[in-house]
mmCIF file of C-alpha atoms in Angstrom:
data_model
loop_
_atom_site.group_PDB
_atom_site.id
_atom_site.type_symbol
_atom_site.label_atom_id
_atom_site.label_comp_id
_atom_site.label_asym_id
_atom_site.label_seq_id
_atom_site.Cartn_x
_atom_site.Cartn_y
_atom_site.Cartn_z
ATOM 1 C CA UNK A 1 6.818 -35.486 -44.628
ATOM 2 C CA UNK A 2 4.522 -37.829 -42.624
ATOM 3 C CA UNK A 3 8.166 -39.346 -41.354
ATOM 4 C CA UNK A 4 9.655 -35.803 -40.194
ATOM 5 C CA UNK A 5 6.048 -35.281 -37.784
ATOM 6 C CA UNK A 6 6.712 -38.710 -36.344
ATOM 7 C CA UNK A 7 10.016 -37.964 -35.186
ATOM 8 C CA UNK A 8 9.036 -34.124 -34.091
ATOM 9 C CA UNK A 9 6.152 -35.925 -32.269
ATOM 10 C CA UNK A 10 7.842 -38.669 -30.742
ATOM 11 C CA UNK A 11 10.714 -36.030 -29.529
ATOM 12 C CA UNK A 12 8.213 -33.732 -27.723
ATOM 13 C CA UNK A 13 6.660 -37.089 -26.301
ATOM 14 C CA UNK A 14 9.860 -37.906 -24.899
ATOM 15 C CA UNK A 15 11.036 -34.392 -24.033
ATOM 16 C CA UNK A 16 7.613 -34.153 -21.909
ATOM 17 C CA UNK A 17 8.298 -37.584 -19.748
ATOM 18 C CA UNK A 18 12.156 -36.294 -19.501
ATOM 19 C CA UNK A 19 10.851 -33.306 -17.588
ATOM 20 C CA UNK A 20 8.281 -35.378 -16.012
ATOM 21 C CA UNK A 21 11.247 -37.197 -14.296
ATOM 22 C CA UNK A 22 12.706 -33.544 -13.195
ATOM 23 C CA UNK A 23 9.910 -32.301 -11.438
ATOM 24 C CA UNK A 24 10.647 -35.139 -8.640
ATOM 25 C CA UNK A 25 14.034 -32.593 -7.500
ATOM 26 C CA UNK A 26 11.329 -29.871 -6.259
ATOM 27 C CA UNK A 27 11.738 -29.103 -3.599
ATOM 28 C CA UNK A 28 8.760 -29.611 -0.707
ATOM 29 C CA UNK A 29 5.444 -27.483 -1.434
ATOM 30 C CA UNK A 30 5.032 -27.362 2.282
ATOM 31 C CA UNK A 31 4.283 -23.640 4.009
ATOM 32 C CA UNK A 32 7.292 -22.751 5.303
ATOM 33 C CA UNK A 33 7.662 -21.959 9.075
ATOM 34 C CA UNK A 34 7.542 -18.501 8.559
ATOM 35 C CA UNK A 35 3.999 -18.922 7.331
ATOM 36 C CA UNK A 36 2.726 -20.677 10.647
ATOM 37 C CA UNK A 37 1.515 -18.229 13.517
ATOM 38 C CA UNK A 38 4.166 -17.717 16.029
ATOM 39 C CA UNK A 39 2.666 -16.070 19.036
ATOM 40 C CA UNK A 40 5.111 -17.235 21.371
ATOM 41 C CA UNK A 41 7.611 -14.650 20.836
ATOM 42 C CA UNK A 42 6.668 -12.407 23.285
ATOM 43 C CA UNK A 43 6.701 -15.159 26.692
ATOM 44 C CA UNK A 44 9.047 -13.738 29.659
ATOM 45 C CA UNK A 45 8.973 -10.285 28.030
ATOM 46 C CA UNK A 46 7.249 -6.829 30.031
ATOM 47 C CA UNK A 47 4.546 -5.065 28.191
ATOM 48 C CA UNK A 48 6.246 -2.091 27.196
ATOM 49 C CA UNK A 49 9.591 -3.888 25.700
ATOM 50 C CA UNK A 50 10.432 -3.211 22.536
ATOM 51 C CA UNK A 51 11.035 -7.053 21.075
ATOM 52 C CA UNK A 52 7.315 -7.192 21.064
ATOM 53 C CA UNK A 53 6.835 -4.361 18.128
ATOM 54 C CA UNK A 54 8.213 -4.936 14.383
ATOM 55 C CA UNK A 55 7.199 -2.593 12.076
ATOM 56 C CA UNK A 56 8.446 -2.589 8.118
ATOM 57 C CA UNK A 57 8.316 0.237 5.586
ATOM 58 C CA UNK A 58 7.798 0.335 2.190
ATOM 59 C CA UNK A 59 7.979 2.630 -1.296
ATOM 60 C CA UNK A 60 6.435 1.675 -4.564
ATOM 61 C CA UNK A 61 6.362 3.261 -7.940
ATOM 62 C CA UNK A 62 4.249 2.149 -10.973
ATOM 63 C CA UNK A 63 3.432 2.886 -14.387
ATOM 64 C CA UNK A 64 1.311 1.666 -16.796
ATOM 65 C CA UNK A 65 0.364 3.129 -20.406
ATOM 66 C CA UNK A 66 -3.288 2.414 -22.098
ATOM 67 C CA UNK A 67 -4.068 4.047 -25.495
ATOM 68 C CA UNK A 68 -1.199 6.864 -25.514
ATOM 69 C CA UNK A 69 -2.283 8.042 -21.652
ATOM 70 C CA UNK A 70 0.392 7.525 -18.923
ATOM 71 C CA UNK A 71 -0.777 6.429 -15.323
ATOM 72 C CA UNK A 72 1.361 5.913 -12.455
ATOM 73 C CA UNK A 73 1.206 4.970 -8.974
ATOM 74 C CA UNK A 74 3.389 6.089 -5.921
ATOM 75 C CA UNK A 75 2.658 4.510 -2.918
ATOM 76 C CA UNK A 76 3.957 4.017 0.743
ATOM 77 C CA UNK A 77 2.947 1.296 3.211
ATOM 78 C CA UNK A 78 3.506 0.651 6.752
ATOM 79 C CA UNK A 79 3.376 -2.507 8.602
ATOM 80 C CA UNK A 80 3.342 -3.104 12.305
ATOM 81 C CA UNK A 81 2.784 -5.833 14.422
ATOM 82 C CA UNK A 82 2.709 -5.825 18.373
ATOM 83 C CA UNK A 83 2.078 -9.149 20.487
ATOM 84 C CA UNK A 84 -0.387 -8.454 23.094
ATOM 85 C CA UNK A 85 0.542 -11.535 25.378
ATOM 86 C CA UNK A 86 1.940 -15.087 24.244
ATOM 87 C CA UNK A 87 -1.360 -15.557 21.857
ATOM 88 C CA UNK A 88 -2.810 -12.549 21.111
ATOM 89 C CA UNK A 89 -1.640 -10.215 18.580
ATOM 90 C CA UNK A 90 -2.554 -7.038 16.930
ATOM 91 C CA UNK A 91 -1.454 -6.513 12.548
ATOM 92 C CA UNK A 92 -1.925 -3.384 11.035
ATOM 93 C CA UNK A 93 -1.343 -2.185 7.529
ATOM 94 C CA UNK A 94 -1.001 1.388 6.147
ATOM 95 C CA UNK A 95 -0.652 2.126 2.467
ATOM 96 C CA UNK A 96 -1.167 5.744 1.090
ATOM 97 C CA UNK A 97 -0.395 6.195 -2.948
ATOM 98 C CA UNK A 98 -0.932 9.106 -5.268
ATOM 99 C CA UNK A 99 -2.210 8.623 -8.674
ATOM 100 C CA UNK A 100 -1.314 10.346 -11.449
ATOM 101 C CA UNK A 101 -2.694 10.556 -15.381
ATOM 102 C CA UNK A 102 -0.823 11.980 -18.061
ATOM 103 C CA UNK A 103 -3.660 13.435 -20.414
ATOM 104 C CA UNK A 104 -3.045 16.724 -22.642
ATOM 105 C CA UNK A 105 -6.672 16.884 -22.559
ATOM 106 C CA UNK A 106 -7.223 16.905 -18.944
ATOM 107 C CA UNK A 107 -6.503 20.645 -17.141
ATOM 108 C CA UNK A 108 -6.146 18.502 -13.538
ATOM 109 C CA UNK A 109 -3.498 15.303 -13.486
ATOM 110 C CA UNK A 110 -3.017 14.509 -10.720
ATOM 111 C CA UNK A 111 -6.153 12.417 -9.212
ATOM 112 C CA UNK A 112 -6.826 12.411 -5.271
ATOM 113 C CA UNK A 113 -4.591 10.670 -2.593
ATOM 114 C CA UNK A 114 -5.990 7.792 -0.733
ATOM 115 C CA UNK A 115 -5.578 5.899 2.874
ATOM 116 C CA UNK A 116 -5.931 2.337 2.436
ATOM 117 C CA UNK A 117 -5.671 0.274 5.716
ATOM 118 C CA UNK A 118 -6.358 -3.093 7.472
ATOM 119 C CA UNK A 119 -6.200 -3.582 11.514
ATOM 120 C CA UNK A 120 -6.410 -7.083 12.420
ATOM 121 C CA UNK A 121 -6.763 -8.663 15.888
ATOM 122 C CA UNK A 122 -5.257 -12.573 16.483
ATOM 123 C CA UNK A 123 -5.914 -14.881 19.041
ATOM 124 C CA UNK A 124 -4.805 -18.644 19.617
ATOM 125 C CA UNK A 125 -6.821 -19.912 22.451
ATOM 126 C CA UNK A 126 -5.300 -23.524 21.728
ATOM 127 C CA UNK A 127 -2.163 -24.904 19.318
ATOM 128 C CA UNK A 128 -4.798 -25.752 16.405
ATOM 129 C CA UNK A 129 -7.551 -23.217 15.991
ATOM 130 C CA UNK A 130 -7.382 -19.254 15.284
ATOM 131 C CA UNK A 131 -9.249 -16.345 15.793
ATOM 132 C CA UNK A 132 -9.361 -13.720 14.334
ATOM 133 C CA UNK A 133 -11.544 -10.217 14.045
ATOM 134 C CA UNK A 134 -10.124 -7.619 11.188
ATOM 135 C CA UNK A 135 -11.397 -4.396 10.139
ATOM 136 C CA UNK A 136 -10.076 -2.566 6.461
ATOM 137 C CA UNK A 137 -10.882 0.312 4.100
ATOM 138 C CA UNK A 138 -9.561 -0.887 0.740
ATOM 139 C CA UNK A 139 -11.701 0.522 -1.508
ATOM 140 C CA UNK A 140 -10.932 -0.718 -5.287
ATOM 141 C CA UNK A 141 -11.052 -4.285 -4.345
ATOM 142 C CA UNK A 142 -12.763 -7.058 -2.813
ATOM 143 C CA UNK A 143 -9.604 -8.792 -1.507
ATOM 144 C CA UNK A 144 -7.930 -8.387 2.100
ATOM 145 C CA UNK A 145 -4.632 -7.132 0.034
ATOM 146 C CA UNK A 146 -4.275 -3.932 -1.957
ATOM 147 C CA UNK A 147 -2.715 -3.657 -5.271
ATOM 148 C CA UNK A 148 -2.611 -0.106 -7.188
ATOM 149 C CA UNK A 149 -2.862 -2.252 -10.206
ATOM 150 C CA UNK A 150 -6.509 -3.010 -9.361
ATOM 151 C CA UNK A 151 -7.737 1.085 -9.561
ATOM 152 C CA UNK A 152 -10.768 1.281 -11.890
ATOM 153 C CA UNK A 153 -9.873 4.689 -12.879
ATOM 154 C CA UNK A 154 -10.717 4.416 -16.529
#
């Protein structure tokens, strides 16, 4: 018996430092470029044109069950960005979602609508430093980002 936990031991042991020599083929944990502030998109172009406006849509249902109660979540967000000048930028998000509860003792299911939003202005007086000024309503967390997961309706 004391033989077979060697061997199981000394397998994970080696099993581990096997893996160990693995994790050297991941690839970089650097930010990608995506991730850096870009605010030079919008050089050479008139204020009114429309390369300096993205805006991106998106639906989201969610369900969740808790002691034989249903409880979803339908939501829709809106994100747009416009670039002021070559470093100054304007983000805002938009999300409104629609609870809902699934209780045969409750006469009213479906709970109130909400607006959830975020507005923030960007500036980059210089290459290295970043300013920034933002203004939200989120109002079941403490976090810039909303998640319906986070609703404290129970």
């Amino acid at each position: 018996m004391k033989g077979k936990n060697t061997i199981i031991i000394f397998s994970i042991v080696m099993l581990s430092f096997g893996w160990g020599q693995l994790m050297s083929d991941l690839p970089s944990l650097e930010r990608p470029e995506t991730m850096h502030l870009n605010l030079n998109r919008s050089e050479g172009l008139s204020l009114f044109d429309s390369e300096r406006f993205d805006m991106n849509h998106g639906f989201s249902m969610s369900m969740m069950s808790y002691g034989g109660l249903s409880f979803s979540v339908g939501s829709y967000t809106n994100q747009m960005t416009y670039w002021i000048n070559n470093n100054l930028r304007i983000d805002s998000d938009i999300t409104l979602y629609q609870p809902m509860m699934n209780n045969p003792m409750a006469m009213n299911q479906t709970l109130n609508a909400s607006l959830v939003y975020n507005t923030t202005l960007t500036y980059r007086p210089t290459e290295n430093s970043i300013i920034s000024f933002s203004i939200g309503n989120n109002p079941y967390t403490a976090q810039r980002h909303y998640s319906p997961f986070q609703l404290r309706a129970f």
